[in-house]
PDB file of C-alpha atoms in Angstrom:
ATOM      1  CA  MET A   7     -25.804   7.525  21.180  1.00 40.00           C
ATOM      2  CA  PHE A   8     -27.756   4.332  20.470  1.00 36.00           C
ATOM      3  CA  TRP A   9     -28.107   5.257  16.793  1.00 36.00           C
ATOM      4  CA  LYS A  10     -24.416   6.088  16.329  1.00 39.00           C
ATOM      5  CA  LYS A  11     -23.401   2.758  17.900  1.00 42.00           C
ATOM      6  CA  THR A  12     -25.961   0.900  15.787  1.00 38.00           C
ATOM      7  CA  GLU A  13     -24.917   2.746  12.660  1.00 37.00           C
ATOM      8  CA  LYS A  14     -21.306   1.772  13.113  1.00 40.00           C
ATOM      9  CA  ASN A  15     -22.137  -1.877  13.786  1.00 41.00           C
ATOM     10  CA  LEU A  16     -24.516  -2.024  10.802  1.00 37.00           C
ATOM     11  CA  SER A  17     -21.792  -0.581   8.600  1.00 39.00           C
ATOM     12  CA  ILE A  18     -19.452  -3.401   9.623  1.00 40.00           C
ATOM     13  CA  ILE A  19     -22.095  -6.030   9.064  1.00 39.00           C
ATOM     14  CA  ALA A  20     -22.964  -4.635   5.708  1.00 38.00           C
ATOM     15  CA  ILE A  21     -19.409  -4.379   4.488  1.00 43.00           C
ATOM     16  CA  LEU A  22     -17.561  -7.229   6.196  1.00 43.00           C
ATOM     17  CA  PRO A  23     -19.918  -9.767   7.664  1.00 38.00           C
ATOM     18  CA  ILE A  24     -17.285 -12.535   7.669  1.00 38.00           C
ATOM     19  CA  PHE A  25     -14.950 -10.457   9.873  1.00 42.00           C
ATOM     20  CA  TYR A  26     -17.507  -8.984  12.193  1.00 41.00           C
ATOM     21  CA  SER A  27     -17.198 -10.012  15.809  1.00 44.00           C
ATOM     22  CA  PRO A  28     -19.039  -8.808  18.956  1.00 42.00           C
ATOM     23  CA  ILE A  29     -15.988  -9.616  21.090  1.00 46.00           C
ATOM     24  CA  SER A  30     -14.640  -6.518  22.823  1.00 50.00           C
ATOM     25  CA  VAL A  31     -10.939  -5.753  22.261  1.00 53.00           C
ATOM     26  CA  SER A  32      -9.071  -3.274  24.386  1.00 58.00           C
ATOM     27  CA  LYS A  33      -6.895  -0.435  23.097  1.00 61.00           C
ATOM     28  CA  LYS A  34      -3.861  -2.228  24.507  1.00 64.00           C
ATOM     29  CA  VAL A  35      -4.574  -5.434  22.595  1.00 64.00           C
ATOM     30  CA  ILE A  36      -5.172  -3.527  19.315  1.00 63.00           C
ATOM     31  CA  ASN A  37      -1.959  -1.544  19.570  1.00 66.00           C
ATOM     32  CA  ARG A  38       0.000  -4.641  20.651  1.00 72.00           C
ATOM     33  CA  THR A  39      -1.351  -6.478  17.575  1.00 71.00           C
ATOM     34  CA  PHE A  40       0.179  -3.814  15.310  1.00 73.00           C
ATOM     35  CA  TYR A  41       3.420  -4.000  17.174  1.00 77.00           C
ATOM     36  CA  TYR A  42       3.481  -7.784  16.461  1.00 78.00           C
ATOM     37  CA  ILE A  43       2.802  -7.143  12.792  1.00 77.00           C
ATOM     38  CA  ILE A  44       5.744  -4.679  12.663  1.00 81.00           C
ATOM     39  CA  ILE A  45       8.026  -7.113  14.416  1.00 84.00           C
ATOM     40  CA  VAL A  46       7.184 -10.024  12.156  1.00 82.00           C
ATOM     41  CA  MET A  47       7.538  -7.853   9.030  1.00 83.00           C
ATOM     42  CA  PHE A  48      10.884  -6.539  10.299  1.00 87.00           C
ATOM     43  CA  ILE A  49      12.216 -10.086  10.897  1.00 87.00           C
ATOM     44  CA  VAL A  50      11.124 -11.326   7.441  1.00 84.00           C
ATOM     45  CA  LEU A  51      12.466  -8.228   5.655  1.00 87.00           C
ATOM     46  CA  CYS A  52      15.804  -8.592   7.537  1.00 89.00           C
ATOM     47  CA  THR A  53      15.996 -12.175   6.390  1.00 87.00           C
ATOM     48  CA  SER A  54      15.174 -11.280   2.796  1.00 85.00           C
ATOM     49  CA  TYR A  55      17.702  -8.486   2.844  1.00 85.00           C
ATOM     50  CA  SER A  56      20.389 -10.754   4.326  1.00 86.00           C
ATOM     51  CA  VAL A  57      19.818 -13.439   1.706  1.00 83.00           C
ATOM     52  CA  ALA A  58      20.059 -10.829  -1.050  1.00 80.00           C
ATOM     53  CA  VAL A  59      23.267  -9.380   0.369  1.00 81.00           C
ATOM     54  CA  TYR A  60      24.798 -12.842   0.698  1.00 81.00           C
ATOM     55  CA  ARG A  61      23.945 -13.826  -2.859  1.00 78.00           C
ATOM     56  CA  SER A  62      24.950 -10.561  -4.503  1.00 75.00           C
ATOM     57  CA  GLY A  63      27.878  -9.526  -2.373  1.00 77.00           C
ATOM     58  CA  GLN A  64      26.361  -5.971  -2.290  1.00 77.00           C
ATOM     59  CA  LEU A  65      24.792  -4.057   0.598  1.00 78.00           C
ATOM     60  CA  TYR A  66      22.374  -2.379  -1.851  1.00 76.00           C
ATOM     61  CA  PRO A  67      21.598  -2.802  -5.575  1.00 73.00           C
ATOM     62  CA  ILE A  68      23.965   0.017  -6.504  1.00 66.00           C
ATOM     63  CA  ASP A  69      25.165   0.326 -10.063  1.00 58.00           C
ATOM     64  CA  ASN A  70      28.615  -1.219 -10.405  1.00 52.00           C
ATOM     65  CA  GLY A  71      29.044  -0.759 -14.184  1.00 49.00           C
ATOM     66  CA  GLU A  72      27.666  -4.172 -15.047  1.00 50.00           C
ATOM     67  CA  SER A  73      24.551  -4.817 -17.078  1.00 50.00           C
ATOM     68  CA  PHE A  74      21.318  -4.998 -15.170  1.00 51.00           C
ATOM     69  CA  PHE A  75      19.518  -8.325 -14.767  1.00 53.00           C
ATOM     70  CA  TYR A  76      15.952  -8.289 -13.521  1.00 54.00           C
ATOM     71  CA  SER A  77      16.469 -11.690 -11.787  1.00 56.00           C
ATOM     72  CA  ASN A  78      19.467 -10.640  -9.741  1.00 65.00           C
ATOM     73  CA  PRO A  79      19.371 -11.366  -5.961  1.00 65.00           C
ATOM     74  CA  PHE A  80      17.954  -7.906  -5.293  1.00 71.00           C
ATOM     75  CA  SER A  81      15.095  -8.373  -7.724  1.00 72.00           C
ATOM     76  CA  ARG A  82      11.538  -7.792  -6.584  1.00 73.00           C
ATOM     77  CA  GLN A  83      10.595 -11.412  -7.228  1.00 71.00           C
ATOM     78  CA  GLU A  84      13.559 -12.850  -5.220  1.00 72.00           C
ATOM     79  CA  TYR A  85      12.985 -10.360  -2.449  1.00 76.00           C
ATOM     80  CA  THR A  86       9.376 -11.418  -1.801  1.00 78.00           C
ATOM     81  CA  LYS A  87       9.874 -15.164  -1.739  1.00 76.00           C
ATOM     82  CA  LEU A  88       9.799 -15.333   2.054  1.00 75.00           C
ATOM     83  CA  PHE A  89       6.397 -13.581   1.929  1.00 73.00           C
ATOM     84  CA  GLY A  90       4.981 -16.345  -0.180  1.00 71.00           C
ATOM     85  CA  SER A  91       5.922 -14.506  -3.428  1.00 71.00           C
ATOM     86  CA  ILE A  92       3.478 -11.737  -2.643  1.00 78.00           C
ATOM     87  CA  HIS A  93       3.116  -9.100  -5.336  1.00 78.00           C
ATOM     88  CA  PRO A  94       6.003  -6.589  -4.762  1.00 81.00           C
ATOM     89  CA  GLY A  95       3.671  -3.636  -5.112  1.00 79.00           C
ATOM     90  CA  TYR A  96       1.330  -4.983  -2.453  1.00 82.00           C
ATOM     91  CA  LEU A  97       4.219  -5.711  -0.097  1.00 85.00           C
ATOM     92  CA  SER A  98       5.300  -2.049  -0.566  1.00 87.00           C
ATOM     93  CA  MET A  99       1.821  -0.969   0.464  1.00 85.00           C
ATOM     94  CA  PHE A 100       1.900  -3.021   3.651  1.00 86.00           C
ATOM     95  CA  ILE A 101       5.318  -1.501   4.451  1.00 89.00           C
ATOM     96  CA  LEU A 102       3.986   2.049   3.846  1.00 91.00           C
ATOM     97  CA  ILE A 103       1.147   1.469   6.333  1.00 88.00           C
ATOM     98  CA  SER A 104       3.708   0.185   8.779  1.00 88.00           C
ATOM     99  CA  LEU A 105       5.694   3.361   8.282  1.00 89.00           C
ATOM    100  CA  VAL A 106       2.733   5.460   9.220  1.00 89.00           C
ATOM    101  CA  PHE A 107       2.187   3.466  12.385  1.00 86.00           C
ATOM    102  CA  ILE A 108       5.896   3.754  13.296  1.00 86.00           C
ATOM    103  CA  PHE A 109       5.895   7.516  12.721  1.00 85.00           C
ATOM    104  CA  GLU A 110       2.801   7.982  14.886  1.00 83.00           C
ATOM    105  CA  ILE A 111       4.416   6.051  17.744  1.00 83.00           C
ATOM    106  CA  ILE A 112       7.598   8.110  17.338  1.00 81.00           C
ATOM    107  CA  LEU A 113       5.673  11.349  17.641  1.00 79.00           C
ATOM    108  CA  LYS A 114       3.744  10.235  20.703  1.00 78.00           C
ATOM    109  CA  SER A 115       6.565   8.437  22.554  1.00 76.00           C
ATOM    110  CA  GLU A 116       8.511  10.211  25.306  1.00 76.00           C
ATOM    111  CA  VAL A 117      11.233   7.560  25.569  1.00 77.00           C
ATOM    112  CA  VAL A 118      14.368   8.602  23.599  1.00 75.00           C
ATOM    113  CA  LEU A 119      15.691   5.065  23.134  1.00 81.00           C
ATOM    114  CA  LYS A 120      12.354   3.907  21.748  1.00 79.00           C
ATOM    115  CA  LYS A 121      12.314   6.863  19.328  1.00 80.00           C
ATOM    116  CA  VAL A 122      15.786   5.986  18.086  1.00 82.00           C
ATOM    117  CA  GLY A 123      15.027   2.307  17.636  1.00 84.00           C
ATOM    118  CA  LEU A 124      11.808   3.010  15.780  1.00 83.00           C
ATOM    119  CA  ALA A 125      13.587   5.633  13.597  1.00 83.00           C
ATOM    120  CA  LEU A 126      16.132   2.969  12.517  1.00 86.00           C
ATOM    121  CA  ILE A 127      13.301   0.566  11.687  1.00 88.00           C
ATOM    122  CA  PHE A 128      11.639   3.368   9.751  1.00 86.00           C
ATOM    123  CA  ILE A 129      14.743   3.960   7.700  1.00 86.00           C
ATOM    124  CA  PHE A 130      15.180   0.207   7.073  1.00 89.00           C
ATOM    125  CA  PHE A 131      11.526  -0.092   5.901  1.00 89.00           C
ATOM    126  CA  THR A 132      12.035   2.911   3.615  1.00 88.00           C
ATOM    127  CA  ILE A 133      15.114   1.262   2.036  1.00 85.00           C
ATOM    128  CA  ASN A 134      12.983  -1.815   1.367  1.00 87.00           C
ATOM    129  CA  VAL A 135      10.370   0.254  -0.446  1.00 87.00           C
ATOM    130  CA  LEU A 136      13.115   1.559  -2.680  1.00 83.00           C
ATOM    131  CA  ILE A 137      14.391  -1.933  -3.315  1.00 82.00           C
ATOM    132  CA  LEU A 138      10.869  -3.213  -4.234  1.00 82.00           C
ATOM    133  CA  SER A 139      10.681  -0.301  -6.709  1.00 76.00           C
ATOM    134  CA  SER A 140       6.913   0.082  -6.996  1.00 79.00           C
ATOM    135  CA  LYS A 141       6.391   3.400  -8.738  1.00 81.00           C
ATOM    136  CA  THR A 142       3.058   4.011  -7.033  1.00 85.00           C
ATOM    137  CA  ALA A 143       4.467   3.127  -3.629  1.00 86.00           C
ATOM    138  CA  LEU A 144       7.367   5.522  -4.188  1.00 84.00           C
ATOM    139  CA  PHE A 145       4.973   8.354  -4.861  1.00 86.00           C
ATOM    140  CA  LEU A 146       2.966   7.512  -1.789  1.00 89.00           C
ATOM    141  CA  LEU A 147       6.149   7.243   0.261  1.00 88.00           C
ATOM    142  CA  PHE A 148       7.129  10.837  -0.587  1.00 86.00           C
ATOM    143  CA  LEU A 149       3.580  12.021   0.297  1.00 87.00           C
ATOM    144  CA  ILE A 150       3.961  10.367   3.710  1.00 88.00           C
ATOM    145  CA  LEU A 151       7.420  11.882   4.280  1.00 85.00           C
ATOM    146  CA  ILE A 152       6.241  15.345   3.306  1.00 83.00           C
ATOM    147  CA  TYR A 153       3.183  15.049   5.540  1.00 84.00           C
ATOM    148  CA  TYR A 154       5.223  14.068   8.590  1.00 82.00           C
ATOM    149  CA  ALA A 155       7.992  16.630   7.863  1.00 78.00           C
ATOM    150  CA  LEU A 156       5.364  19.361   7.896  1.00 77.00           C
ATOM    151  CA  LYS A 157       3.764  17.899  11.006  1.00 78.00           C
ATOM    152  CA  ILE A 158       7.061  18.028  12.840  1.00 74.00           C
ATOM    153  CA  LEU A 159       7.737  21.579  11.657  1.00 71.00           C
ATOM    154  CA  PHE A 160       4.657  22.736  13.476  1.00 69.00           C
ATOM    155  CA  ARG A 161       6.066  21.378  16.743  1.00 65.00           C
ATOM    156  CA  LYS A 162       8.081  24.273  18.072  1.00 57.00           C
ATOM    157  CA  LYS A 163      10.137  22.161  20.473  1.00 59.00           C
ATOM    158  CA  TRP A 164      11.243  19.927  17.518  1.00 57.00           C
ATOM    159  CA  LEU A 165      11.905  22.774  15.095  1.00 59.00           C
ATOM    160  CA  ILE A 166      15.596  23.064  15.898  1.00 62.00           C
ATOM    161  CA  TYR A 167      16.166  19.385  15.092  1.00 62.00           C
ATOM    162  CA  THR A 168      13.898  19.139  12.082  1.00 63.00           C
ATOM    163  CA  VAL A 169      15.767  21.062   9.431  1.00 65.00           C
ATOM    164  CA  PRO A 170      19.137  19.161   9.724  1.00 71.00           C
ATOM    165  CA  ILE A 171      17.353  15.768  10.117  1.00 67.00           C
ATOM    166  CA  VAL A 172      15.201  16.365   7.051  1.00 67.00           C
ATOM    167  CA  PHE A 173      18.192  17.602   5.030  1.00 69.00           C
ATOM    168  CA  LEU A 174      20.355  14.601   5.934  1.00 71.00           C
ATOM    169  CA  PHE A 175      17.502  12.178   5.254  1.00 70.00           C
ATOM    170  CA  ALA A 176      16.863  13.824   1.853  1.00 71.00           C
ATOM    171  CA  VAL A 177      20.526  13.492   0.903  1.00 73.00           C
ATOM    172  CA  PHE A 178      20.517   9.849   2.060  1.00 72.00           C
ATOM    173  CA  MET A 179      17.378   9.110  -0.054  1.00 72.00           C
ATOM    174  CA  ALA A 180      18.805  10.882  -3.109  1.00 73.00           C
ATOM    175  CA  PHE A 181      21.974   8.746  -2.875  1.00 70.00           C
ATOM    176  CA  LEU A 182      19.996   5.540  -2.688  1.00 71.00           C
ATOM    177  CA  ILE A 183      17.641   6.428  -5.492  1.00 70.00           C
ATOM    178  CA  ARG A 184      20.433   7.528  -7.810  1.00 68.00           C
ATOM    179  CA  GLY A 185      22.448   4.419  -7.223  1.00 66.00           C
ATOM    180  CA  ASP A 186      19.565   1.862  -7.227  1.00 69.00           C
ATOM    181  CA  LYS A 187      19.897  -0.072 -10.519  1.00 71.00           C
ATOM    182  CA  GLN A 188      16.539  -1.721 -10.300  1.00 70.00           C
ATOM    183  CA  LEU A 189      14.685   1.490  -9.418  1.00 71.00           C
ATOM    184  CA  ASN A 190      16.318   3.425 -12.200  1.00 71.00           C
ATOM    185  CA  TYR A 191      15.596   0.651 -14.619  1.00 68.00           C
ATOM    186  CA  ARG A 192      11.912   0.713 -13.697  1.00 68.00           C
ATOM    187  CA  LEU A 193      11.706   4.521 -13.792  1.00 67.00           C
ATOM    188  CA  ASP A 194      13.547   4.916 -17.089  1.00 67.00           C
ATOM    189  CA  SER A 195      13.784   1.855 -19.304  1.00 62.00           C
ATOM    190  CA  GLU A 196      10.524   0.217 -18.144  1.00 62.00           C
ATOM    191  CA  SER A 197       8.364   3.285 -17.815  1.00 61.00           C
ATOM    192  CA  SER A 198       7.345   3.527 -21.460  1.00 63.00           C
ATOM    193  CA  ILE A 199       6.394  -0.146 -21.526  1.00 68.00           C
ATOM    194  CA  SER A 200       4.460   0.266 -18.268  1.00 73.00           C
ATOM    195  CA  TYR A 201       2.491   3.221 -19.694  1.00 75.00           C
ATOM    196  CA  GLN A 202       1.654   1.156 -22.813  1.00 77.00           C
ATOM    197  CA  TYR A 203       0.439  -1.740 -20.581  1.00 78.00           C
ATOM    198  CA  LYS A 204      -1.811   0.614 -18.638  1.00 83.00           C
ATOM    199  CA  TYR A 205      -3.177   2.237 -21.790  1.00 83.00           C
ATOM    200  CA  GLU A 206      -4.131  -1.176 -23.196  1.00 86.00           C
ATOM    201  CA  GLN A 207      -5.623  -2.499 -19.955  1.00 88.00           C
ATOM    202  CA  TRP A 208      -7.594   0.630 -19.126  1.00 89.00           C
ATOM    203  CA  THR A 209      -8.892   1.050 -22.716  1.00 89.00           C
ATOM    204  CA  ALA A 210     -10.019  -2.573 -22.885  1.00 87.00           C
ATOM    205  CA  SER A 211     -11.700  -2.370 -19.508  1.00 89.00           C
ATOM    206  CA  TRP A 212     -13.521   0.848 -20.438  1.00 90.00           C
ATOM    207  CA  GLU A 213     -14.801  -0.777 -23.634  1.00 89.00           C
ATOM    208  CA  LEU A 214     -16.305  -3.634 -21.551  1.00 90.00           C
ATOM    209  CA  ILE A 215     -17.832  -1.068 -19.191  1.00 91.00           C
ATOM    210  CA  THR A 216     -19.527   0.876 -22.005  1.00 90.00           C
ATOM    211  CA  GLU A 217     -21.101  -2.302 -23.337  1.00 88.00           C
ATOM    212  CA  ASN A 218     -21.996  -3.848 -19.954  1.00 85.00           C
ATOM    213  CA  TRP A 219     -22.347  -0.872 -17.594  1.00 83.00           C
ATOM    214  CA  LEU A 220     -25.478  -2.049 -15.798  1.00 85.00           C
ATOM    215  CA  PHE A 221     -24.672  -5.551 -14.631  1.00 85.00           C
ATOM    216  CA  GLY A 222     -21.067  -6.074 -15.835  1.00 83.00           C
ATOM    217  CA  VAL A 223     -19.667  -9.253 -17.386  1.00 86.00           C
ATOM    218  CA  SER A 224     -19.240 -11.087 -14.038  1.00 83.00           C
ATOM    219  CA  GLY A 225     -15.976 -11.761 -12.230  1.00 79.00           C
ATOM    220  CA  VAL A 226     -15.612 -15.228 -13.824  1.00 80.00           C
ATOM    221  CA  ASP A 227     -15.881 -13.950 -17.398  1.00 82.00           C
ATOM    222  CA  LEU A 228     -13.933 -10.747 -16.967  1.00 86.00           C
ATOM    223  CA  GLN A 229     -10.434 -11.998 -17.878  1.00 87.00           C
ATOM    224  CA  PRO A 230     -11.590 -13.953 -20.949  1.00 88.00           C
ATOM    225  CA  LYS A 231     -13.539 -10.878 -22.104  1.00 89.00           C
ATOM    226  CA  LEU A 232     -10.494  -8.647 -21.537  1.00 87.00           C
ATOM    227  CA  ASN A 233      -8.322 -11.070 -23.523  1.00 88.00           C
ATOM    228  CA  ASP A 234     -10.905 -10.959 -26.377  1.00 87.00           C
ATOM    229  CA  VAL A 235     -10.655  -7.148 -26.480  1.00 87.00           C
ATOM    230  CA  TYR A 236      -6.837  -7.275 -26.279  1.00 86.00           C
ATOM    231  CA  ASP A 237      -6.902  -9.653 -29.289  1.00 85.00           C
ATOM    232  CA  ALA A 238      -9.374  -7.604 -31.241  1.00 86.00           C
ATOM    233  CA  LYS A 239      -7.365  -4.384 -30.733  1.00 85.00           C
ATOM    234  CA  ASN A 240      -3.949  -6.061 -31.189  1.00 84.00           C
ATOM    235  CA  TYR A 241      -2.971  -5.259 -27.648  1.00 82.00           C
ATOM    236  CA  ASN A 242      -0.242  -7.887 -27.756  1.00 79.00           C
ATOM    237  CA  LEU A 243       1.616  -6.793 -24.630  1.00 75.00           C
ATOM    238  CA  SER A 244      -1.401  -7.364 -22.359  1.00 77.00           C
ATOM    239  CA  LEU A 245      -2.733 -10.366 -24.261  1.00 76.00           C
ATOM    240  CA  LYS A 246       0.552 -12.259 -23.961  1.00 75.00           C
ATOM    241  CA  GLU A 247       0.573 -11.911 -20.168  1.00 75.00           C
ATOM    242  CA  GLY A 248      -3.215 -12.178 -19.772  1.00 77.00           C
ATOM    243  CA  LEU A 249      -3.159  -9.122 -17.547  1.00 79.00           C
ATOM    244  CA  ASN A 250      -6.132  -7.768 -15.606  1.00 83.00           C
ATOM    245  CA  SER A 251      -7.409  -4.162 -15.595  1.00 84.00           C
ATOM    246  CA  HIS A 252      -4.721  -2.868 -13.271  1.00 86.00           C
ATOM    247  CA  ASN A 253      -7.242  -0.477 -11.907  1.00 90.00           C
ATOM    248  CA  GLN A 254      -9.573  -1.767  -9.226  1.00 92.00           C
ATOM    249  CA  TYR A 255     -12.302   0.758 -10.065  1.00 93.00           C
ATOM    250  CA  LEU A 256     -12.410  -0.194 -13.718  1.00 91.00           C
ATOM    251  CA  GLN A 257     -12.093  -3.858 -12.919  1.00 92.00           C
ATOM    252  CA  THR A 258     -14.993  -3.815 -10.470  1.00 91.00           C
ATOM    253  CA  PHE A 259     -17.130  -1.704 -12.812  1.00 92.00           C
ATOM    254  CA  ALA A 260     -16.467  -4.025 -15.742  1.00 91.00           C
ATOM    255  CA  ALA A 261     -17.134  -7.209 -13.731  1.00 90.00           C
ATOM    256  CA  TYR A 262     -20.130  -6.142 -11.588  1.00 91.00           C
ATOM    257  CA  GLY A 263     -21.584  -3.044 -13.175  1.00 90.00           C
ATOM    258  CA  VAL A 264     -23.024   0.004 -11.424  1.00 92.00           C
ATOM    259  CA  ILE A 265     -23.920  -1.852  -8.253  1.00 90.00           C
ATOM    260  CA  GLY A 266     -20.395  -3.232  -7.944  1.00 90.00           C
ATOM    261  CA  ILE A 267     -18.621   0.067  -8.371  1.00 92.00           C
ATOM    262  CA  LEU A 268     -20.941   1.847  -5.974  1.00 93.00           C
ATOM    263  CA  PHE A 269     -20.361  -0.813  -3.372  1.00 90.00           C
ATOM    264  CA  LEU A 270     -16.560  -0.545  -3.787  1.00 91.00           C
ATOM    265  CA  LEU A 271     -16.690   3.264  -3.432  1.00 92.00           C
ATOM    266  CA  PHE A 272     -18.871   2.886  -0.310  1.00 90.00           C
ATOM    267  CA  ILE A 273     -16.336   0.502   1.258  1.00 88.00           C
ATOM    268  CA  LEU A 274     -13.424   2.849   0.555  1.00 90.00           C
ATOM    269  CA  PHE A 275     -14.910   6.292   1.113  1.00 90.00           C
ATOM    270  CA  PHE A 276     -17.732   5.940   3.690  1.00 88.00           C
ATOM    271  CA  PRO A 277     -15.322   5.103   6.613  1.00 87.00           C
ATOM    272  CA  PHE A 278     -13.666   8.499   6.233  1.00 87.00           C
ATOM    273  CA  LYS A 279     -16.328   9.845   8.592  1.00 84.00           C
ATOM    274  CA  TRP A 280     -14.378   8.041  11.300  1.00 82.00           C
ATOM    275  CA  ALA A 281     -10.900   8.011   9.718  1.00 84.00           C
ATOM    276  CA  ILE A 282     -10.542  11.785  10.179  1.00 82.00           C
ATOM    277  CA  TYR A 283     -10.031  11.074  13.908  1.00 79.00           C
ATOM    278  CA  SER A 284      -7.156   8.595  13.330  1.00 81.00           C
ATOM    279  CA  PRO A 285      -4.080   9.396  11.200  1.00 83.00           C
ATOM    280  CA  LEU A 286      -3.354   5.686  10.823  1.00 83.00           C
ATOM    281  CA  TYR A 287      -6.805   4.829   9.642  1.00 86.00           C
ATOM    282  CA  PHE A 288      -6.872   7.861   7.298  1.00 89.00           C
ATOM    283  CA  TRP A 289      -3.566   6.864   5.647  1.00 89.00           C
ATOM    284  CA  PHE A 290      -4.683   3.201   5.488  1.00 89.00           C
ATOM    285  CA  LEU A 291      -7.719   4.192   3.409  1.00 91.00           C
ATOM    286  CA  PHE A 292      -5.943   6.892   1.396  1.00 92.00           C
ATOM    287  CA  LEU A 293      -3.091   4.553   0.392  1.00 90.00           C
ATOM    288  CA  PHE A 294      -5.508   1.889  -0.813  1.00 90.00           C
ATOM    289  CA  ILE A 295      -7.642   4.413  -2.700  1.00 92.00           C
ATOM    290  CA  VAL A 296      -4.600   5.725  -4.604  1.00 91.00           C
ATOM    291  CA  PHE A 297      -3.007   2.310  -5.048  1.00 90.00           C
ATOM    292  CA  ASN A 298      -6.267   0.991  -6.569  1.00 90.00           C
ATOM    293  CA  ILE A 299      -5.940   3.485  -9.420  1.00 90.00           C
ATOM    294  CA  PHE A 300      -2.866   1.579 -10.673  1.00 87.00           C
ATOM    295  CA  GLU A 301      -3.480  -1.951  -9.441  1.00 86.00           C
ATOM    296  CA  SER A 302      -6.407  -4.344  -9.116  1.00 85.00           C
ATOM    297  CA  SER A 303      -5.417  -4.938  -5.548  1.00 84.00           C
ATOM    298  CA  PHE A 304      -8.572  -6.891  -4.602  1.00 84.00           C
ATOM    299  CA  ALA A 305      -7.856  -9.413  -7.373  1.00 80.00           C
ATOM    300  CA  ARG A 306      -5.353 -11.111  -5.003  1.00 77.00           C
ATOM    301  CA  TYR A 307      -6.248 -12.933  -1.812  1.00 76.00           C
ATOM    302  CA  ASP A 308      -3.337 -11.601   0.174  1.00 73.00           C
ATOM    303  CA  SER A 309      -4.407  -7.990  -0.439  1.00 79.00           C
ATOM    304  CA  ILE A 310      -8.109  -8.826   0.235  1.00 81.00           C
ATOM    305  CA  PHE A 311      -7.249 -10.432   3.577  1.00 79.00           C
ATOM    306  CA  PHE A 312      -4.936  -7.625   4.632  1.00 79.00           C
ATOM    307  CA  PHE A 313      -7.403  -4.806   3.758  1.00 84.00           C
ATOM    308  CA  PHE A 314     -10.642  -6.270   5.012  1.00 81.00           C
ATOM    309  CA  THR A 315      -9.199  -7.700   8.263  1.00 77.00           C
ATOM    310  CA  LEU A 316      -7.614  -4.426   9.317  1.00 80.00           C
ATOM    311  CA  ASN A 317     -10.528  -2.322   7.988  1.00 82.00           C
ATOM    312  CA  SER A 318     -12.995  -4.290  10.086  1.00 77.00           C
ATOM    313  CA  LEU A 319     -10.913  -3.653  13.232  1.00 75.00           C
ATOM    314  CA  PHE A 320     -10.647   0.067  12.350  1.00 77.00           C
ATOM    315  CA  LEU A 321     -14.382   0.288  11.859  1.00 75.00           C
ATOM    316  CA  LYS A 322     -15.345  -1.478  15.005  1.00 69.00           C
ATOM    317  CA  TYR A 323     -12.732  -0.012  17.310  1.00 64.00           C
ATOM    318  CA  ASN A 324     -12.024   3.380  15.725  1.00 59.00           C
ATOM    319  CA  SER A 325     -12.547   5.190  18.982  1.00 47.00           C
ATOM    320  CA  GLN A 326      -9.587   3.261  20.512  1.00 48.00           C
ATOM    321  CA  TRP A 327      -6.977   4.045  17.806  1.00 46.00           C
ATOM    322  CA  ARG A 328      -5.172   6.613  19.890  1.00 47.00           C
ATOM    323  CA  PHE A 329      -1.406   6.459  20.365  1.00 41.00           C
TER     324      PHE A 329
END
């Protein structure tokens, strides 16, 4: 018992010394904190949505026969202004984690009115993920929906309600996806450009890794070095924007070498020994692990703060994350 407690605390100290705190926090305080996060996010998303509706005169970015403009009121950039212009993909990630929390509460709650209210918030948050149009977030959203649909199917008392609810929700989602101008633009017209971007960024990052695999090029010199490779290989798309690796694993490996990538993998994978006991913590880690394949999420302070603050709470109080 002493070693397990010491091991857990040492893990926190080793990974997140700045966020470690010996102060005890009760289960009630932890769950209430997440409720507050959901409420604040709901209010800000409602405001962003209302502003977009007011400016565009549309309830949703549905194709009305007009040409698509990336800067229309429903654009990702406009939609995230109230969040301090946070990266739309990262905002989608935060919403996905909120969806998992909401679903877990719905499954555990016995109050019908509470279930209905949370279900409406769940649908609204899902619509916002579609509006933000992050391709990675959309893939993860469907994984979450499939997981919880299967989880509900195994509950015999819910079986009679599950099939019609899942069917109606699938039709509703299909309607929104088909009509969403911005989403279709990103999935069709922008996809080939996006793949070309990724190819350039990943190839350039891997070249830096092969030449500096032991110690890396340092975080300060990484972007100038990437730009040099872009220039040498005529990767004009990435060079013009001065884009990073768009893969946290490649970016960390290129910047800090073997030690850096091993430390990153330790941070993301070692906590699974506790995450298997908490669906919320499991999805939290899983979403970031997948998202980091397509984004350098720890290259931005908002994502760093979000991940490491919540991860430190999960690590220290994992035994209390029960709904």
